[in-house]
Amino acid sequence: MAVITYREALNQALREEMKRDPRVFLIGEEIGLYEGAYKVTQGLLKEFGPTRVVDTPIAESGFTGVGIGAAMVGLRPVVEMMTFNFALLALDQIVNSAAKLCYMSGGQYNVPIVIRGPGGPAHQLAAQHSQSMETYFYHVPGLKVVRPSTPADAKGLLKSAIRDDNPVIFIESETLYALKGEVPDDLDYIIPLGEAVVRREGRDATVIAYMGMMYRAMEAAEELEKEGISIEIVDPRTLRPMDSATIVGSVRKTHRAVVVEAGAGFAGMGSEIAAFITEQAFDDLDAPVERVTGASAPMPYAKNLEKAKTPSREKIIEAVRRVCYANGS
Amino acid sequence: MAVITYREALNQALREEMKRDPRVFLIGEEIGLYEGAYKVTQGLLKEFGPTRVVDTPIAESGFTGVGIGAAMVGLRPVVEMMTFNFALLALDQIVNSAAKLCYMSGGQYNVPIVIRGPGGPAHQLAAQHSQSMETYFYHVPGLKVVRPSTPADAKGLLKSAIRDDNPVIFIESETLYALKGEVPDDLDYIIPLGEAVVRREGRDATVIAYMGMMYRAMEAAEELEKEGISIEIVDPRTLRPMDSATIVGSVRKTHRAVVVEAGAGFAGMGSEIAAFITEQAFDDLDAPVERVTGASAPMPYAKNLEKAKTPSREKIIEAVRRVCYANGS
Amino acid sequence: MAQKTTSPRAASKGNGGRPSPDIDGELARKLLYDMMMIRRFEEKAAEAYALGKIGGFLHLSIGEEAVAVGVTSVLRTEDYAISTYREHGHCLVKGSDPRRMMAELFGRRDGLSKGKGGSMHLFDKTVNFLGGHAIVGAHLPLAAGVGFAIKYQGGDQVCVCYFGDGAVPEGEFHEAMNLSALWKLPVVYVCENNRYAMGTSLERALAQTEIWKFGQAYNIPCEPVDGMDVLAVREVTARAVERARAEKTPSLIEARTYRFRGHSMRDPAGAVYRTKEEVEREKQRDPIVLFRERALGAGLLTEADVRTLEKEVNDRIDDAVAFADASAEPPADWLLTDIFKES
Amino acid sequence: MAQKTTSPRAASKGNGGRPSPDIDGELARKLLYDMMMIRRFEEKAAEAYALGKIGGFLHLSIGEEAVAVGVTSVLRTEDYAISTYREHGHCLVKGSDPRRMMAELFGRRDGLSKGKGGSMHLFDKTVNFLGGHAIVGAHLPLAAGVGFAIKYQGGDQVCVCYFGDGAVPEGEFHEAMNLSALWKLPVVYVCENNRYAMGTSLERALAQTEIWKFGQAYNIPCEPVDGMDVLAVREVTARAVERARAEKTPSLIEARTYRFRGHSMRDPAGAVYRTKEEVEREKQRDPIVLFRERALGAGLLTEADVRTLEKEVNDRIDDAVAFADASAEPPADWLLTDIFKES
Ligand SMILES: Cc1ncc(C[n+]2csc(CCOP(=O)(O)OP(=O)(O)O)c2C)c(N)n1
Ligand SMILES: Cc1ncc(C[n+]2csc(CCOP(=O)(O)OP(=O)(O)O)c2C)c(N)n1
Ligand SMILES: [Mg+2]
Ligand SMILES: [Mg+2]
């Protein structure tokens, strides 16, 4: 297993799947000649040529529709959103075409498309470029939604997303592209969609978190360890389908749960996870599930305000303490 | 107080506010000459003329943007979405312009706009025309979201939405337009945004529901009354800002809660309400909050399947029974 | 280069000139049969709607049959067609089985989409009919994608994309035109300009009411055609399809037609936004009557032929209705199938 | 009618002809001063970015100053302007205070938007500058809305909407053009065609690379202009503004310009997608140098005048940087203010 960056892991997944299946092609803004605004598609134009690595004008709805149409008749497009913020312009295509065509046609047509790109806050990109976009997708029947936190997951999950016969929304993070980690180079290394993973074993409380928040939770765990509080960290990896069994299983063991999400929170991923944990493990809970979310505000530009908007290690630590002392122990 | 339809109540609110404030104008598809696809704007073109009742081509993003731009420089547009399904085409304008301009400009510009129209399932309109759209809006900081269940609420809430200095998403229902009810004719009758209402007093469990689901809950209440189970029904009316105090207050009294929503459920309104009830009233709960939601599928066309997709009176009754017997009583 | 290329001959045909030499009795029979079949199918659908056997929205293309038939008459089965919610005719003449179509309108298990799609969402993979889309403008980029796939796969099929005049003001019209022209995709865009988008007339929707001229902005071949003249439509489409097959050149055709009925069954008269006189005048240009008279006049068909065709059509559609009526509702558990394709 | 209306005179100016008679020393001084001020503001911003005092995305308009200055020179304070994320110049010459602008870039409490917007989201209500929008194409419909409001309120202001060539393929370009033309809204659309959208050249983005010609599709006045010639831009804009004021006629102007720097500070060279030679060649058309030489040649300014202007500009921008540096970060509780306007 080689140690490579998250960016390289994605690049490998794309290259391997393009080699494996001639129906796979890439389409999006600046992915070819420019090799990707974030260089995820580096070298692919040279290797596969302009028919399979297609640079587009700025027309998100148009080229996403092109991907969906091509998928209906047998191709397997991987559409890049330069950043997922721009997917709002293509949302009707994703929700009303990609997600519904299989159902509306009674199964005659399916749409094997992957829509990928970075989402979530980065560094001082302000309100229009820092949105946690998964919330627009995971409630839509007919879509699968992935948020990979590590280089290995990025590769294994992107490969299964490309092999999946249905629309998959695959949201990366600009802040993780440079992250390094061990990544299997086996050509058939894939991670099935819909399987959460326990990132860290623990006794006293379960923290559910993904992407940057998962790393904050890890830092919080170190800190809490010193206080003798041992937390288990579960990373859903796939938000839809959601692996509630693994999450609930962990909570049944620890009896306490904290859900962390970078987004603004209201009716977000944390709400859903808190709700199903409570439904399925009510009698095992020693404290109400705590939600740690981003402040409910657009993302400000100023560095200090941006920092204040995003859930911090400290906020996670406090929430864990609350659930642990909530039962008076 | 006259007894009028939900449709007439909306029409009254529009007429009264247009008379009251010359900056208020209406814009949308078929609202003038055709008097509204659902006749909500009946008579208004004749009364106020084409400058204030503006028929548009089919260009949702364009005319929504026109409304936002006009609002930035002093007008108070009421944009009609023929049905809210089409708002997906204008979502970028709503989320990235309307909801963020006040914040991004540091309060220099605000956007007093109302975007209204019918949303949710109607009768066999199939997957693209039957979506519960509120889920795309209520998590967005900078937006207010209203779902009025009665003619009186429709009028009182639309009037405050129009008087509000911020973007308000106002989602009606095709299935309620013909509903009759008593509606105050006082010109200054308004219902403040952010206030829930107790539709029915009860002892044993609280059911939170709005729009069509609220009426299903009422039927369920009648039925349950016969079994000696008395339920309280709370209608949030405004989803954002959410009046959690009223909801939690009711649950503190009944110790049990069932949340009903027409939508597909995953990370929906029900998830949020269940989550905050549990956070704020954990020790008062005798049973986990139950969620009754629509099936997680696109809306099918066939009558029997459409019926099966939507939460029924029976499903609500079963859920209430579950929470009531959950504590073994 | 983009230019108005309607030949005088094609134009003159619009004025009732003789069928061109390449029309023989068999083709005349086929064209008339197809137009009559669409008409009959929709008349019967309207009856069923009145009886409550069809629900939701039902949009009829009565008066516009010459577009679907003229266009499809130059297509091959392996060519693709994609359309709006007013697609019965497009789907039917592409070769779909009226029985399964009617069953879909009835919301029954034997419908093309197992009853899950309804009138607005007809799909038939066996004849490459790609739907049945009800978000105005949204299927234009899909058509470009189909054209992209044809080119990618090295095929010589074309994709025909039908859309209404109401889709032209939508951003996706512009995006699809630009991408198709920029990438040279084998797509024939056929605008069925019936002069109204629900109650909104062209003049109230577009700064440019000569829709075909938009093609000039993208430097693609574009032309208007009399959409009530099945032979004119056939000829114009034949040119566009040939360009698409041979050179992968997209085209924009504006077929000028008229809907005799309201926008949908909920707008029966369609009289708020247009005058009775206008509707009556347009009905004089009934594409079926026009073509039948010309075929009779040219001796391509006899009165007897026409009666036979009528009988065949009526029997076929009656059988379709009977089939739909006899089909059961979809089983309850189908609510949760087909959301995803299980690999 | 839509037509290319650039007069030979205007065109010849592009080739360094004499300033037209209506230019006196004062105006020449003003035009040069404004262009130099934009240039200096952005050079200093680039320095601050390198020092980490400015974060996020920073897009410089160096090389494109003649467009902002030529256009704004015919506007009144009560006229509106709206732009993209590459808006420093548009905001500055509209009359905004460089100190508060720089403070905004620094993310400080004294910034125009209290530090919440940053470089991409400059707004200044005191001079009717409507932002600073970073979703490509999204502000075009907003401009139409401003034009709608002007007409509604019976005013005679105009709204200038700056956008890049990259916005043209977006659906909202089409929707905004059609609505503005259909409703006759007093909006002047100024496309700053610098031939690239990030790394994508015009030819790879548009089937129609003569952007001004899109105006013809909507039947609105449209013309191209040498965007490196501040006087030519001024003249073309003057005509468009006049039409908008007097007849509420929208216009589409294609200003042909070039960005000397990369797309943003993260694409410093901008050399992957264009050759060094091309960049060097274009730099020979530096709009500031061109105009300075012409003004000197025409005897409108002396070398001394120019030195004085340089000094004034430098002092003003240095002061702006000092002001921004001295301004504190926004207080923590501002995170939750301005989400809504409290009535
Ligand atoms: C994006 C969108 N906006 C609005 C509607 C509602 N709607 C359905 S059909 C229609 C009119 C379309 O007219 P046209 O494109 O001319 O087609 P025609 O009905 O005349 O065949 C409208 C406004 C829709 N389905 N989709
Ligand atoms: C809708 C959308 N898509 C993509 C982007 C990313 N992006 C930012 S600027 C830009 C290029 C725009 O080029 P152009 O319009 O020519 O303006 P220029 O930068 O040349 O001034 C792109 C693709 C965006 N901000 N918004
Ligand atoms: Mg039409
Ligand atoms: Mg550019």
Short mmCIF file of C-alpha atoms in Angstrom, two decimals, chain D residues 44-241:
data_model
loop_
_atom_site.label_atom_id
_atom_site.label_comp_id
_atom_site.label_asym_id
_atom_site.label_seq_id
_atom_site.Cartn_x
_atom_site.Cartn_y
_atom_site.Cartn_z
CA LYS D 44 -1.32 46.82 -3.28
CA ALA D 45 -4.02 44.21 -2.76
CA ALA D 46 -1.75 41.64 -4.42
CA GLU D 47 1.05 42.58 -2.01
CA ALA D 48 -1.27 42.26 0.96
CA TYR D 49 -2.43 38.87 -0.32
CA ALA D 50 1.18 37.70 -0.50
CA LEU D 51 1.60 38.84 3.10
CA GLY D 52 -1.48 36.83 4.11
CA LYS D 53 -3.46 39.93 5.03
CA ILE D 54 -6.06 39.09 2.41
CA GLY D 55 -7.41 35.54 2.18
CA GLY D 56 -9.74 33.50 0.03
CA PHE D 57 -9.97 34.33 -3.66
CA LEU D 58 -8.52 37.57 -5.03
CA HIS D 59 -9.24 38.40 -8.68
CA LEU D 60 -7.39 41.33 -10.23
CA SER D 61 -8.65 43.38 -13.18
CA ILE D 62 -5.21 44.73 -14.08
CA GLY D 63 -5.27 45.39 -17.83
CA GLU D 64 -9.04 45.87 -17.90
CA GLU D 65 -9.21 49.29 -16.21
CA ALA D 66 -10.39 51.15 -19.31
CA VAL D 67 -13.72 49.34 -19.22
CA ALA D 68 -14.64 50.27 -15.66
CA VAL D 69 -13.42 53.84 -16.14
CA GLY D 70 -14.85 54.45 -19.62
CA VAL D 71 -18.25 53.08 -18.62
CA THR D 72 -18.46 54.84 -15.26
CA SER D 73 -17.35 58.17 -16.74
CA VAL D 74 -20.83 58.58 -18.27
CA LEU D 75 -22.79 57.47 -15.21
CA ARG D 76 -24.37 59.52 -12.45
CA THR D 77 -24.10 58.64 -8.78
CA GLU D 78 -27.80 57.71 -8.74
CA ASP D 79 -27.22 55.21 -11.55
CA TYR D 80 -26.65 51.63 -10.47
CA ALA D 81 -23.79 49.27 -11.18
CA ILE D 82 -23.61 45.55 -10.45
CA SER D 83 -20.76 43.18 -11.14
CA THR D 84 -18.92 39.93 -10.61
CA TYR D 85 -16.20 38.92 -8.14
CA ARG D 86 -13.71 40.83 -10.31
CA GLU D 87 -15.25 44.10 -9.23
CA HIS D 88 -12.65 46.22 -7.41
CA GLY D 89 -12.39 48.66 -10.29
CA HIS D 90 -16.13 48.94 -10.87
CA CYS D 91 -16.77 49.67 -7.21
CA LEU D 92 -13.86 52.06 -6.79
CA VAL D 93 -14.62 54.35 -9.72
CA LYS D 94 -18.34 54.30 -8.94
CA GLY D 95 -17.16 56.45 -6.06
CA SER D 96 -16.51 54.07 -3.22
CA ASP D 97 -13.91 54.86 -0.55
CA PRO D 98 -10.69 52.86 -1.17
CA ARG D 99 -10.09 52.74 2.57
CA ARG D 100 -13.32 50.89 3.29
CA MET D 101 -12.82 48.70 0.22
CA MET D 102 -9.33 47.69 1.31
CA ALA D 103 -10.57 47.10 4.83
CA GLU D 104 -13.17 44.73 3.36
CA LEU D 105 -10.48 42.84 1.46
CA PHE D 106 -8.62 42.58 4.77
CA GLY D 107 -11.77 41.27 6.46
CA ARG D 108 -11.89 44.07 9.00
CA ARG D 109 -14.74 45.74 10.87
CA ASP D 110 -14.44 48.99 8.91
CA GLY D 111 -14.85 47.20 5.61
CA LEU D 112 -17.79 48.09 3.35
CA SER D 113 -19.53 44.88 4.44
CA LYS D 114 -18.09 44.82 7.96
CA GLY D 115 -15.61 42.19 6.81
CA LYS D 116 -18.32 39.67 6.00
CA GLY D 117 -18.07 39.84 2.22
CA GLY D 118 -14.44 40.13 1.23
CA SER D 119 -12.96 40.85 -2.19
CA MET D 120 -15.68 38.98 -4.11
CA HIS D 121 -18.58 40.69 -2.38
CA LEU D 122 -18.05 44.45 -2.32
CA PHE D 123 -21.26 46.43 -1.88
CA ASP D 124 -21.59 50.18 -1.40
CA LYS D 125 -25.10 51.50 -1.05
CA THR D 126 -23.87 55.10 -0.73
CA VAL D 127 -22.80 55.03 -4.40
CA ASN D 128 -25.38 52.50 -5.64
CA PHE D 129 -22.88 49.75 -6.20
CA LEU D 130 -24.93 46.57 -5.92
CA GLY D 131 -22.08 44.05 -5.52
CA GLY D 132 -19.86 41.79 -5.91
CA HIS D 133 -21.51 38.45 -7.04
CA ALA D 134 -19.60 35.21 -7.31
CA ILE D 135 -21.99 32.81 -9.01
CA VAL D 136 -21.22 33.27 -12.69
CA GLY D 137 -24.26 34.63 -14.53
CA ALA D 138 -26.46 34.98 -11.46
CA HIS D 139 -26.32 38.76 -11.24
CA LEU D 140 -27.62 39.34 -14.77
CA PRO D 141 -31.25 38.71 -13.76
CA LEU D 142 -30.66 40.94 -10.72
CA ALA D 143 -29.63 43.75 -13.07
CA ALA D 144 -32.83 43.22 -15.03
CA GLY D 145 -34.71 43.51 -11.75
CA VAL D 146 -33.00 46.80 -10.96
CA GLY D 147 -33.99 48.03 -14.41
CA PHE D 148 -37.52 46.84 -13.73
CA ALA D 149 -37.60 48.81 -10.47
CA ILE D 150 -36.28 51.98 -12.13
CA LYS D 151 -39.08 51.81 -14.67
CA TYR D 152 -41.64 50.92 -11.99
CA GLN D 153 -40.61 53.90 -9.90
CA GLY D 154 -40.62 56.18 -12.94
CA GLY D 155 -36.95 57.08 -12.55
CA ASP D 156 -34.45 57.86 -15.29
CA GLN D 157 -31.47 56.05 -13.84
CA VAL D 158 -29.81 53.18 -15.64
CA CYS D 159 -28.26 49.99 -14.35
CA VAL D 160 -24.92 48.88 -15.72
CA CYS D 161 -24.24 45.17 -15.46
CA TYR D 162 -20.65 44.00 -15.89
CA PHE D 163 -20.04 40.32 -16.60
CA GLY D 164 -17.40 38.13 -18.17
CA ASP D 165 -17.33 36.14 -21.39
CA GLY D 166 -17.65 33.05 -19.22
CA ALA D 167 -21.18 34.03 -18.21
CA VAL D 168 -22.47 33.93 -21.78
CA PRO D 169 -22.90 30.13 -21.98
CA GLU D 170 -24.98 30.20 -18.76
CA GLY D 171 -28.74 29.99 -19.06
CA GLU D 172 -29.22 33.12 -16.99
CA PHE D 173 -27.51 35.21 -19.67
CA HIS D 174 -30.27 34.17 -22.08
CA GLU D 175 -33.08 34.64 -19.56
CA ALA D 176 -31.86 38.09 -18.54
CA MET D 177 -31.36 39.24 -22.14
CA ASN D 178 -34.80 38.05 -23.19
CA LEU D 179 -36.60 39.59 -20.20
CA SER D 180 -34.73 42.89 -20.53
CA ALA D 181 -35.49 43.11 -24.25
CA LEU D 182 -39.08 41.90 -23.90
CA TRP D 183 -39.89 44.39 -21.13
CA LYS D 184 -37.61 47.19 -22.37
CA LEU D 185 -35.60 47.63 -19.20
CA PRO D 186 -32.97 50.38 -18.79
CA VAL D 187 -30.00 48.06 -18.37
CA VAL D 188 -26.65 48.32 -20.10
CA TYR D 189 -25.04 44.89 -20.22
CA VAL D 190 -21.27 45.23 -20.49
CA CYS D 191 -19.48 42.00 -21.27
CA GLU D 192 -15.83 42.28 -20.28
CA ASN D 193 -14.55 39.87 -22.87
CA ASN D 194 -11.00 39.06 -21.79
CA ARG D 195 -11.10 35.94 -23.97
CA TYR D 196 -10.78 33.49 -21.10
CA ALA D 197 -13.00 32.07 -18.40
CA MET D 198 -10.35 30.79 -16.06
CA GLY D 199 -8.47 28.48 -18.46
CA THR D 200 -11.20 28.22 -21.07
CA SER D 201 -10.84 30.32 -24.18
CA LEU D 202 -13.85 31.76 -25.99
CA GLU D 203 -13.54 29.28 -28.84
CA ARG D 204 -13.86 26.37 -26.43
CA ALA D 205 -16.92 27.86 -24.71
CA LEU D 206 -19.14 29.46 -27.34
CA ALA D 207 -20.50 28.46 -30.73
CA GLN D 208 -20.75 32.21 -31.33
CA THR D 209 -17.54 34.00 -30.33
CA GLU D 210 -18.73 37.43 -31.46
CA ILE D 211 -20.52 37.93 -28.18
CA TRP D 212 -22.15 41.23 -29.17
CA LYS D 213 -24.06 39.35 -31.90
CA PHE D 214 -26.17 37.57 -29.29
CA GLY D 215 -27.91 40.93 -28.86
CA GLN D 216 -29.27 40.57 -32.39
CA ALA D 217 -31.21 37.46 -31.38
CA TYR D 218 -33.11 39.60 -28.87
CA ASN D 219 -33.46 42.59 -31.20
CA ILE D 220 -31.55 44.93 -28.91
CA PRO D 221 -28.78 47.38 -29.82
CA CYS D 222 -25.43 45.65 -29.48
CA GLU D 223 -21.87 46.38 -30.47
CA PRO D 224 -18.28 45.46 -29.79
CA VAL D 225 -15.73 48.01 -28.62
CA ASP D 226 -12.00 48.12 -28.02
CA GLY D 227 -11.92 47.67 -24.27
CA MET D 228 -8.36 48.94 -24.07
CA ASP D 229 -9.46 52.34 -25.36
CA VAL D 230 -11.08 54.27 -22.54
CA LEU D 231 -12.49 56.90 -24.89
CA ALA D 232 -14.02 54.34 -27.22
CA VAL D 233 -15.63 52.59 -24.26
CA ARG D 234 -16.87 55.95 -23.02
CA GLU D 235 -18.42 56.82 -26.36
CA VAL D 236 -20.16 53.48 -26.89
CA THR D 237 -21.47 53.47 -23.33
CA ALA D 238 -22.69 57.05 -23.63
CA ARG D 239 -24.92 56.01 -26.53
CA ALA D 240 -26.26 52.99 -24.65
CA VAL D 241 -26.89 54.97 -21.47
#
